[in-house]
Short mmCIF file of C-alpha atoms in Angstrom, two decimals:
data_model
loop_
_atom_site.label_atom_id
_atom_site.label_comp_id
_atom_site.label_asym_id
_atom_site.label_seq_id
_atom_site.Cartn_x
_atom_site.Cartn_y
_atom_site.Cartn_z
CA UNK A 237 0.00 0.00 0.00
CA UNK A 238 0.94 3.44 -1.04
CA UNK A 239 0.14 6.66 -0.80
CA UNK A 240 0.75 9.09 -3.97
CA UNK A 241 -0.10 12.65 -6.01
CA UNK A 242 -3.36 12.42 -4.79
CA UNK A 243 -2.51 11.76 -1.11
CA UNK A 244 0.07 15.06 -1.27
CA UNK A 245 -2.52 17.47 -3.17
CA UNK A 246 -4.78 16.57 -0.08
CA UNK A 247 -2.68 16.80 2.34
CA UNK A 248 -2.11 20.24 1.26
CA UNK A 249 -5.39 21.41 0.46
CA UNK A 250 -6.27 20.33 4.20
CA UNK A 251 -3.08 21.81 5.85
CA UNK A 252 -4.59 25.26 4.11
CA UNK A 253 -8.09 24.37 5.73
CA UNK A 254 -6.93 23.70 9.31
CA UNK A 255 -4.89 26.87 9.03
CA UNK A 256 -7.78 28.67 8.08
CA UNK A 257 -9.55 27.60 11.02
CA UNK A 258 -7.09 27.50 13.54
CA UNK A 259 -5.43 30.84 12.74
CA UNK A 260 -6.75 32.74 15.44
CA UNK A 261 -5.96 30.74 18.19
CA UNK A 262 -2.44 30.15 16.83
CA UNK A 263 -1.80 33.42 16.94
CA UNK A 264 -3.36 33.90 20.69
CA UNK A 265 -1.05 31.56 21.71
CA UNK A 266 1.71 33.67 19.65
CA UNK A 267 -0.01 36.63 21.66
CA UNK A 268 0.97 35.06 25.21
CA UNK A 269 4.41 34.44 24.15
CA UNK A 270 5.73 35.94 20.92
CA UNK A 271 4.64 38.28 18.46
CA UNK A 272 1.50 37.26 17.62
CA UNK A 273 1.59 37.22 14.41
CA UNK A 274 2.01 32.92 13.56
CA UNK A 275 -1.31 32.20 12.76
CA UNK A 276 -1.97 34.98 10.00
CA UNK A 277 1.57 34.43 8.76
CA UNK A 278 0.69 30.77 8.09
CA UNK A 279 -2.31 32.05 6.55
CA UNK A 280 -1.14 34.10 4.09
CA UNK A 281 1.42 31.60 3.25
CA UNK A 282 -0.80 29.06 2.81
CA UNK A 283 -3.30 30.85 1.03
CA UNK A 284 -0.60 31.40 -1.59
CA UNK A 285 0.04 27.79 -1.47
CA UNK A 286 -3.56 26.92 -2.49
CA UNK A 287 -3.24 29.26 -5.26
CA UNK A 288 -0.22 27.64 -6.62
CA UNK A 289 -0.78 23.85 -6.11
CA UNK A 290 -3.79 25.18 -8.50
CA UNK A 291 -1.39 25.69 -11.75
CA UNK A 292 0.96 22.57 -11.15
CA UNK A 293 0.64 20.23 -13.75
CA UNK A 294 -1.50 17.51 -13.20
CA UNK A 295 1.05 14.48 -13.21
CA UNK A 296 3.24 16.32 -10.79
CA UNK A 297 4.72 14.07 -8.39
CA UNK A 298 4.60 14.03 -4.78
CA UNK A 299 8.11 15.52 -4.10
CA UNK A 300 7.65 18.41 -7.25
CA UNK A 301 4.12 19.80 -5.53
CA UNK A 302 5.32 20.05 -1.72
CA UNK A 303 8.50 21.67 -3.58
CA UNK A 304 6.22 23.96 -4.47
CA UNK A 305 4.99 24.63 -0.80
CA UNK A 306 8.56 25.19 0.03
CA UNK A 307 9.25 28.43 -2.33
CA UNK A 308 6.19 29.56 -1.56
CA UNK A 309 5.79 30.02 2.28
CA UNK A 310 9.66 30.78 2.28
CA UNK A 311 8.73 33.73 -0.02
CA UNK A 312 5.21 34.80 1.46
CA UNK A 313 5.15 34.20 5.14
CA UNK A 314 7.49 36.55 6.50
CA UNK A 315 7.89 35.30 10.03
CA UNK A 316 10.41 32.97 11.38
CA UNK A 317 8.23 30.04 10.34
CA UNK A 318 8.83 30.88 6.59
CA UNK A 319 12.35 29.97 6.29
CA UNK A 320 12.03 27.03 9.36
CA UNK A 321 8.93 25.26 7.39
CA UNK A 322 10.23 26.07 3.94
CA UNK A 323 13.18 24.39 4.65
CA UNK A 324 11.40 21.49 6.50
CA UNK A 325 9.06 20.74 3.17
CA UNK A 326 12.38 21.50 0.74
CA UNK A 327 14.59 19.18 2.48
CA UNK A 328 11.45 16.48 2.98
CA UNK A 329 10.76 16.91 -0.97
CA UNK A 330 14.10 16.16 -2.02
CA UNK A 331 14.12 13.13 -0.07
CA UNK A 332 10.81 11.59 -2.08
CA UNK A 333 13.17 12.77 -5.32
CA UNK A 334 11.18 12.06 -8.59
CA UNK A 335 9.13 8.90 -6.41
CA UNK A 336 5.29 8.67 -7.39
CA UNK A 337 4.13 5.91 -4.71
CA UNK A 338 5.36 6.73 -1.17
CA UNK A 339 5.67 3.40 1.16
CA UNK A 340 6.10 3.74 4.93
CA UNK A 341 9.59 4.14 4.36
CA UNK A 342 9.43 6.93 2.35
CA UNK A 343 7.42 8.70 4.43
CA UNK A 344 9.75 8.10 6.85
CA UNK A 345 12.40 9.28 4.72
CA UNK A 346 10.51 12.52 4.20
CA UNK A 347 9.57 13.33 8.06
CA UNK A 348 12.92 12.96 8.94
CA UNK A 349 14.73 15.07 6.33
CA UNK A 350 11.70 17.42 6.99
CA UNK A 351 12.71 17.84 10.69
CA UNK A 352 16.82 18.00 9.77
CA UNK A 353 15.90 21.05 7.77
CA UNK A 354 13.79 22.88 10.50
CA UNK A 355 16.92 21.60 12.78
CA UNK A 356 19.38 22.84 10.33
CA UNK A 357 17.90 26.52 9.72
CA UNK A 358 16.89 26.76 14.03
CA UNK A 359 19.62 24.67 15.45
CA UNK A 360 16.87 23.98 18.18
CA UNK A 361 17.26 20.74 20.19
CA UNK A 362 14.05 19.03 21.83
CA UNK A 363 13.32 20.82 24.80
CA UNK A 364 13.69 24.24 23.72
CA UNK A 365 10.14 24.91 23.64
CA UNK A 366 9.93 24.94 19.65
CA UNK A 367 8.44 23.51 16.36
CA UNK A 368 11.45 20.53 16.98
CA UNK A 369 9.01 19.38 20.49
CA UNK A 370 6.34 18.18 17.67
CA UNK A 371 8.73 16.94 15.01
CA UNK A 372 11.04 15.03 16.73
CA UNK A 373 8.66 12.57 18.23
CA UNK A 374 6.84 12.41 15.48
CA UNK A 375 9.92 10.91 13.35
CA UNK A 376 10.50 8.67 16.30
CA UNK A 377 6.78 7.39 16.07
CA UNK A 378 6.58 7.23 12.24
CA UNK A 379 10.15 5.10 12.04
CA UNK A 380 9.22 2.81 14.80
CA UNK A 381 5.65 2.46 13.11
CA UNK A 382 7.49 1.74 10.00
CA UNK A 383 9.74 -0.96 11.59
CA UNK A 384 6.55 -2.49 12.54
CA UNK A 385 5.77 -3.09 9.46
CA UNK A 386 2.97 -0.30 9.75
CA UNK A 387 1.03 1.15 6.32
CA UNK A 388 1.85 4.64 5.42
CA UNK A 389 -1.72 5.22 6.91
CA UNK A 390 -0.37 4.00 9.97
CA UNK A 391 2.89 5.53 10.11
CA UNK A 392 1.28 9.08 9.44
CA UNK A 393 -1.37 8.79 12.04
CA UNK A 394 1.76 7.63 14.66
CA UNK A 395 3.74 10.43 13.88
CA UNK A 396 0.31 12.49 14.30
CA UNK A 397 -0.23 11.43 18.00
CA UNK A 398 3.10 11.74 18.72
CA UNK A 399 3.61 15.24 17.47
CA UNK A 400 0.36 16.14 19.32
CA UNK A 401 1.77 14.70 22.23
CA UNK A 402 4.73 16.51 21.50
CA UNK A 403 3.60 20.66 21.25
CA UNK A 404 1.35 19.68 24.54
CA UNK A 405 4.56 18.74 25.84
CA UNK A 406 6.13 22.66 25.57
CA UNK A 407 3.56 24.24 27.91
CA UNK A 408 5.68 23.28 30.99
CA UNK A 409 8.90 24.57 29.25
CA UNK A 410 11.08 27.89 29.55
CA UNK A 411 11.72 29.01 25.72
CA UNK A 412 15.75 28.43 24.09
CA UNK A 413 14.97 29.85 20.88
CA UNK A 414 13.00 32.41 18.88
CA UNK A 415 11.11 35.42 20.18
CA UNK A 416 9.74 33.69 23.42
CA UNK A 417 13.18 33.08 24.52
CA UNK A 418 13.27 36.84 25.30
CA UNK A 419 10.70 36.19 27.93
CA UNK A 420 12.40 33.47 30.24
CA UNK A 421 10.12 32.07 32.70
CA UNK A 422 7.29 33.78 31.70
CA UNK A 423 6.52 31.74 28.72
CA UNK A 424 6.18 28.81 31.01
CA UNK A 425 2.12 27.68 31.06
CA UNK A 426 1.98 28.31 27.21
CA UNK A 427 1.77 25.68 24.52
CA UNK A 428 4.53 26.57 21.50
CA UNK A 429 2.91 28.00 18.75
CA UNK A 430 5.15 26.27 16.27
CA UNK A 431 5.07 22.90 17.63
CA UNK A 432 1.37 23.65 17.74
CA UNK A 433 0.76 24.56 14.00
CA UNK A 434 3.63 21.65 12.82
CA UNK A 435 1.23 19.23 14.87
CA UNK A 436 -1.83 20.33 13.05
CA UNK A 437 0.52 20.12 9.73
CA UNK A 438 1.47 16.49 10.21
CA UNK A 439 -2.24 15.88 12.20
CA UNK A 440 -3.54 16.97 8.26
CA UNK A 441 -0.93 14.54 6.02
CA UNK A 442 -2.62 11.54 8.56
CA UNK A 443 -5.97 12.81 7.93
CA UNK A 444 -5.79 13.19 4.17
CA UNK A 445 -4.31 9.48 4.02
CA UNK A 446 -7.13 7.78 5.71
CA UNK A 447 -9.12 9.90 3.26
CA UNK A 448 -6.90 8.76 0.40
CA UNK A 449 -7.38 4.72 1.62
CA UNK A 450 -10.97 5.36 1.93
CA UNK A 451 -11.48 6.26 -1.19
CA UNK A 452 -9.40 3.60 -2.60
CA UNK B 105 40.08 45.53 -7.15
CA UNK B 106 36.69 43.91 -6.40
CA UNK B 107 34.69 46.01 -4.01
CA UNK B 108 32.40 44.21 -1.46
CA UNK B 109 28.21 45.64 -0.89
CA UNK B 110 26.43 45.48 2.22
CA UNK B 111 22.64 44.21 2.68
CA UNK B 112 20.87 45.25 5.47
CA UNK B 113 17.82 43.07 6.80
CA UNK B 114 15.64 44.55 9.28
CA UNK B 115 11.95 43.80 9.68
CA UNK B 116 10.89 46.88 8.83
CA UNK B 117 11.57 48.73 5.60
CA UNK B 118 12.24 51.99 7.31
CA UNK B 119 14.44 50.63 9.73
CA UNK B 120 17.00 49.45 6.81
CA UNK B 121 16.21 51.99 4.62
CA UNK B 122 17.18 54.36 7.88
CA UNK B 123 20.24 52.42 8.28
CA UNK B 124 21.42 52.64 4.31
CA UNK B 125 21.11 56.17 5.00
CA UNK B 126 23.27 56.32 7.67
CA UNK B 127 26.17 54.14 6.71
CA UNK B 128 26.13 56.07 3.31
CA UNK B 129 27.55 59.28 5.27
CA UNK B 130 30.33 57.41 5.72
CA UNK B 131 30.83 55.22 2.22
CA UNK B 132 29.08 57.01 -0.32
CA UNK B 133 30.36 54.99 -2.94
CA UNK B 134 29.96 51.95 -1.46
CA UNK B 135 27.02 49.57 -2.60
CA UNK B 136 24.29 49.41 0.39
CA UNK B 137 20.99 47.56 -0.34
CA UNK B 138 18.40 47.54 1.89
CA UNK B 139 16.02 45.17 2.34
CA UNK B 140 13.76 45.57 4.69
CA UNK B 141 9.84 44.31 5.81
CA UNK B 142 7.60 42.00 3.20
CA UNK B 143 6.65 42.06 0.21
CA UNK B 144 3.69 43.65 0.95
CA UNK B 145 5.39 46.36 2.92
CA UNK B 146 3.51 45.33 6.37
CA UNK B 147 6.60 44.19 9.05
CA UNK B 148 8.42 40.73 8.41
CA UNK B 149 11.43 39.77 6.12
CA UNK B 150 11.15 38.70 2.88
CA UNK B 151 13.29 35.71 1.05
CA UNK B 152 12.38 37.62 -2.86
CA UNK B 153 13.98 41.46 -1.37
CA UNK B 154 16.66 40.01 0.42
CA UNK B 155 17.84 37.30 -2.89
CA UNK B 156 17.23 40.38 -4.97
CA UNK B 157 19.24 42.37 -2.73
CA UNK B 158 22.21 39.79 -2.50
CA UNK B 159 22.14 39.99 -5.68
CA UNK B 160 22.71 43.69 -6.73
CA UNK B 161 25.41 44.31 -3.46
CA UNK B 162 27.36 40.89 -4.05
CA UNK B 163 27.99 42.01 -8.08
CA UNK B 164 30.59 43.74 -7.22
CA UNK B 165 32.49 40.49 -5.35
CA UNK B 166 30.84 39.95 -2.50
CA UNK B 167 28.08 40.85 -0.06
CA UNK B 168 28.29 41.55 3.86
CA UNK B 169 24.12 41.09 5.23
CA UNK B 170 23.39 42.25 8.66
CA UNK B 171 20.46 41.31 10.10
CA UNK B 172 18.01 42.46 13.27
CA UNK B 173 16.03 39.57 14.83
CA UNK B 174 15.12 35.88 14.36
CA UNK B 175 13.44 35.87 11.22
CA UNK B 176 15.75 38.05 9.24
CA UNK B 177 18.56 35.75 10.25
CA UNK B 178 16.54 32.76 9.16
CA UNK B 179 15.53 33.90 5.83
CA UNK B 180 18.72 35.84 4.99
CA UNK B 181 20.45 32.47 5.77
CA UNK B 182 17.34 30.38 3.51
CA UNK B 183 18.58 32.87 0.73
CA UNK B 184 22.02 31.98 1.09
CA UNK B 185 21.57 28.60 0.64
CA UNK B 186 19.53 29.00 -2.97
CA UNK B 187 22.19 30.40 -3.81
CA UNK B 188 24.94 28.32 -6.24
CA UNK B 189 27.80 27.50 -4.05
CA UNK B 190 30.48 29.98 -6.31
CA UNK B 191 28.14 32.61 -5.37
CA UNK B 192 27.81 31.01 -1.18
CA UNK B 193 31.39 31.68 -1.25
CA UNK B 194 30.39 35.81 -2.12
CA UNK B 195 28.23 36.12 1.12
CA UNK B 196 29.10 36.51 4.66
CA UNK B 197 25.84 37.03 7.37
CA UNK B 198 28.18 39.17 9.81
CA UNK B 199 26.93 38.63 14.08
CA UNK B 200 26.77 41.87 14.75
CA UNK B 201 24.46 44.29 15.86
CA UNK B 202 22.80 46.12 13.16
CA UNK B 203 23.30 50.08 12.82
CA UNK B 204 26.93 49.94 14.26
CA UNK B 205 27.41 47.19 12.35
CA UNK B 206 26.78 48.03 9.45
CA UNK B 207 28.29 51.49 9.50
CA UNK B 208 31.82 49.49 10.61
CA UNK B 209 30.98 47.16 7.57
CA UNK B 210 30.34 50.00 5.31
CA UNK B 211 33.20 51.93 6.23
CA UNK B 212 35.70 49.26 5.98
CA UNK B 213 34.18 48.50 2.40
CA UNK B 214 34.33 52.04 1.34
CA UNK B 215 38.49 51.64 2.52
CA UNK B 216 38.80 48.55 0.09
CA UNK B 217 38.16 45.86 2.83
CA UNK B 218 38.19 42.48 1.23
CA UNK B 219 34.92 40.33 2.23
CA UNK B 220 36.87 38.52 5.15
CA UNK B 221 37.77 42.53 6.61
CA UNK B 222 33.93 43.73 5.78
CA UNK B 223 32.49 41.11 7.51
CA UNK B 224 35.69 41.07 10.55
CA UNK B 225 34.59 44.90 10.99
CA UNK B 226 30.99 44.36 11.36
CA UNK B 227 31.79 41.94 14.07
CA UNK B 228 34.11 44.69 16.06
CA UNK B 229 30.77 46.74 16.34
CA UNK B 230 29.64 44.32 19.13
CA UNK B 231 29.03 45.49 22.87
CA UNK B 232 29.41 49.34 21.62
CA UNK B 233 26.54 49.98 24.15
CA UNK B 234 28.89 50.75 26.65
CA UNK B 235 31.82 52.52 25.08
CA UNK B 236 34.51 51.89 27.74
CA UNK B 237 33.76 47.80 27.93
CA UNK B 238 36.93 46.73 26.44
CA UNK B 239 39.25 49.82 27.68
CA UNK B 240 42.21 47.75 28.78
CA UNK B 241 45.32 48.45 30.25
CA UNK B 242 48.35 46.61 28.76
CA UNK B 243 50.98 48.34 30.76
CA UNK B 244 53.39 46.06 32.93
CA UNK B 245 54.92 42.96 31.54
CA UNK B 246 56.27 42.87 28.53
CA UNK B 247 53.95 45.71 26.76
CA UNK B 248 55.57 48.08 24.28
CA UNK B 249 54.45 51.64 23.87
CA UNK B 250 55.15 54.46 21.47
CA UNK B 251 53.10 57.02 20.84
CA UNK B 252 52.99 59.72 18.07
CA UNK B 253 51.25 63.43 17.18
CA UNK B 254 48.27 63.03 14.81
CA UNK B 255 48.53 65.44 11.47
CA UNK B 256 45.34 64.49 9.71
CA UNK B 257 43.67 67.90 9.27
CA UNK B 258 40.17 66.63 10.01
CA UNK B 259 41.51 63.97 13.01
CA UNK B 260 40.87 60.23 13.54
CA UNK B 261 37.78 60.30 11.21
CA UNK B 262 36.49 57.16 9.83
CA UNK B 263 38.81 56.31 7.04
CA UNK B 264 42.17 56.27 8.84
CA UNK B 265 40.24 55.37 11.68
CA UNK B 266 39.41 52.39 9.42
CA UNK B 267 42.57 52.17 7.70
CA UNK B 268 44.20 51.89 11.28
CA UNK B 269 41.99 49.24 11.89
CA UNK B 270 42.89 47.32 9.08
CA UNK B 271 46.43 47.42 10.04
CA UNK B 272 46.27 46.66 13.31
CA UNK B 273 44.10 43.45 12.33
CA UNK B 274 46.70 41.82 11.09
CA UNK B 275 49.29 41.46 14.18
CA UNK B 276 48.21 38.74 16.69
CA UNK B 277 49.09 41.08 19.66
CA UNK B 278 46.92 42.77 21.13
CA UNK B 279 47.05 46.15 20.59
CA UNK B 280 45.69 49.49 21.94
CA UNK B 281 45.40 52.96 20.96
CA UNK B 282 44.72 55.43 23.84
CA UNK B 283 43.54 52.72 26.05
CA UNK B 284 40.81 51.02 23.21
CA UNK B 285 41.54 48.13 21.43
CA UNK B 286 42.63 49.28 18.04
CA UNK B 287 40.73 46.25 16.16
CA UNK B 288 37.40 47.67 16.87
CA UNK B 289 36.95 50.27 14.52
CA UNK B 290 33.73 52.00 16.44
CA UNK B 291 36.23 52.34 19.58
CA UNK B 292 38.86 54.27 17.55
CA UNK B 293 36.17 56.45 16.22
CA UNK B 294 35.20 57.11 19.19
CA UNK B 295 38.28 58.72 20.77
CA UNK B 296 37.53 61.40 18.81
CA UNK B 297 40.78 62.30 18.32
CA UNK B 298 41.77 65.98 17.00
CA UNK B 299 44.63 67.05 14.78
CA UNK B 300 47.60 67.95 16.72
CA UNK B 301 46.68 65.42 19.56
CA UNK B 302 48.88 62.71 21.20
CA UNK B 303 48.48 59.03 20.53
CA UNK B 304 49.74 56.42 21.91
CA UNK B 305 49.80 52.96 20.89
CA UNK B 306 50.46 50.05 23.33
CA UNK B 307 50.80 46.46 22.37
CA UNK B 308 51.85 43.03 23.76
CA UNK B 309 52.27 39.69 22.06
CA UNK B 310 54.29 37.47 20.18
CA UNK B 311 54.39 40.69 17.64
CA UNK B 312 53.77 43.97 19.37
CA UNK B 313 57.09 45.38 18.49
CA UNK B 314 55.97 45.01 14.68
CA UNK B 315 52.34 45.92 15.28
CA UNK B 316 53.57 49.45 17.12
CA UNK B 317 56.02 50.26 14.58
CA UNK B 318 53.21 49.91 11.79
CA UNK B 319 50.62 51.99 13.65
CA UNK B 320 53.55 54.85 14.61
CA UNK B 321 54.69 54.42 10.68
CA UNK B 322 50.70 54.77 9.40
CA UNK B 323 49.76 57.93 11.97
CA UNK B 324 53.11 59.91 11.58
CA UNK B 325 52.63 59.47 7.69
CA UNK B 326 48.96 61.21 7.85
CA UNK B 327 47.55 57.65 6.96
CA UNK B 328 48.36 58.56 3.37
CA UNK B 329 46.59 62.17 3.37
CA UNK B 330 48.30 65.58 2.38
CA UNK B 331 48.59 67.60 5.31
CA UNK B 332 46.72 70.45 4.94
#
């Protein structure tokens, strides 16, 4: 079983929905310990995502379109999350390379290079009260999913939980990087707006596969 | 003789249009691009201004970008990487604060600074907050000392300020000139130093004896300027 085109056009298409909707509160929780400003940042990039994904040529493979969501929110987002996710979906996109089916390793492939880039552009470390609290554990979950001999399905909605787990897991934490660093131990008692919106990111790839399988 | 630009990132177009302004008192011919806020013009940084900005200041061989917060950092270093790795080469994103930065940059550009001096220059600009942090006394031990009368009609101002700079960069002693260390270009600027004044140069180090002698050599010589 694999995922494909159709799975990565979805996957995108919801990532702009759940922005959409969640936009606000992101940005409240930017409010409390940043600049407030994540939640419409993601929204205009994302919004010029959608517009975008709309002229790619129909046989465009998996790693071509999210590619295309790199450039785009690296050029229209113009907060700290432009570069950090840009990189995350450029590194993850070279990974897939010219592949049209994604297995469970692939997708494994992808989340990881995916969080090296965010890693490489922040040097954050888990712990630091960033976007890195939801992608680290959600590479963990998707590889050991994998190693199970999990479907992509599977490995997607593991890496979900995990990263859920994962941005919950900031509230307790005193900020290392980025703007809430500034703030010391007031940011303690607030999620991570990063790790929050990079949970609802990967929450949307394990949503549009079990929409992709049903269909199928 | 290739000459090296400076980009300035800030997250606000005025700010590094403000700054541009600035430095350019000091190195009007020099190449300064700002690049400041989105593309939209609301506050951010955007990866299009600052690539396009690279771009223009780096044509002549090489850039020097100095940033303000987070985000400019990020994408200025996003826009270094797209670039192809002859150009990478070109670009230096200097740690330093940004006005005082980029005026050392701008004035060690406008003196002919290579990109390693450019971007060496910025990085003197740090701590300037408090002007007396790095006052040091080198007397005692095995410090030499000279000093010498200033000629330069219109004093230390920034290009032998800069061009003492330069010189004094390349000695591994450390080296002082009226108490400030003679590496940070903002600090020797800062004496404020009049024609007809006293300086005195202090080193100590494998090569202090060499690094004084150069310094006495430059300032007794008018740093190359016709005494008027």
């Amino acid at each position: 079983m694999t995922l494909d085109a159709t799975w990565t056009r979805a996957w995108i298409d919801r990532t702009a929905d759940v922005v959409a909707a969640e936009h606000t509160a992101l940005s409240e929780l930017d409010r409390q310990i940043g600049d407030g400003d994540h939640g419409e940042n993601l929204l205009r990039g994302f919004t010029a995502v959608r517009a975008k994904l709309a002229d790619l040529p129909a046989d465009a493979t998996p790693g071509a379109a999210l590619k295309l969501v790199a450039t785009t929110l690296i050029s229209t987002v113009g907060g700290a999350s432009g570069p950090l996710l840009g990189t995350a979906y450029l590194k993850g996109s070279a990974a897939l390379g010219d592949a049209t089916e994604l297995d469970a390793e692939a997708l494994v492939a992808f989340l990881t290079a995916a969080r090296d880039g965010v890693v490489l552009r922040g040097k954050a470390e888990v712990g630091d009260k960033t976007m890195i609290d939801a992608w680290t554990p959600a590479v963990d979950a998707a590889a050991a999913a994998a190693a199970d001999g999990a479907s992509p399905a599977a490995v997607l909605r593991a890496a979900a939980d995990a990263a859920a787990t994962g941005a919950a897991s900031t509230e307790p934490l005193v900020a290392r990087k980025g703007r809430a660093s500034y703030l010391g131990e007031r940011a303690v008692g607030h999620r991570d707006p990063g790790a929050q919106s990079s949970s609802l990111i990967i929450a949307a790839a394990a949503d549009a596969a079990d929409g992709s399988s049903k269909e199928s | 003789m290739p000459t090296i630009g400076i980009v300035v990132v800030s997250h606000s177009a005025k700010i590094a249009e403000g700054v541009v302004d600035l430095a350019r008192q000091m190195a009007p011919t020099t190449t300064l691009v700002a690049a400041g806020g989105t593309d939209d013009g609301s506050v951010g940084t955007s990866f299009d201004k600052i690539s396009a900005a690279l771009a223009e200041a780096s044509r002549g061989g090489g850039a020097v970008v100095l940033c303000d917060l987070g985000s400019a950092i990020l994408t200025s270093e996003t826009a270094v990487d797209f670039l192809d790795d002859a150009d990478k080469q070109r670009v230096v994103i200097a740690d330093a604060p940004l006005v005082e930065g980029t005026v050392a940059a701008a004035v060690s550009a406008e003196t002919g600074g290579d990109l390693e001096a450019v971007a060496a220059a910025a990085r003197t600009a740090t701590g300037v907050a408090d002007a007396h942090a790095d006052e040091r006394d080198l007397r005692g031990g095995d410090a030499v000392e000279r000093s010498a009368v200033l000629v330069n009609a219109s004093g230390l101002h920034a290009r032998p300020a800069a061009d003492l700079v330069t010189h004094a960069s390349r000695f591994q002693a450390d080296v002082t000139v009226n108490g400030v260390d003679a590496k940070s270009l903002l600090r020797i600027m800062g004496l404020n130093v009049g024609v007809g004044s006293t300086v005195a140069v202090m080193a100590t180090g494998p090569d202090a004896a060499a690094a004084v002698d150069d310094l006495i050599t430059l300032i007794e010589g008018g740093f190359g300027e016709k005494a008027r």
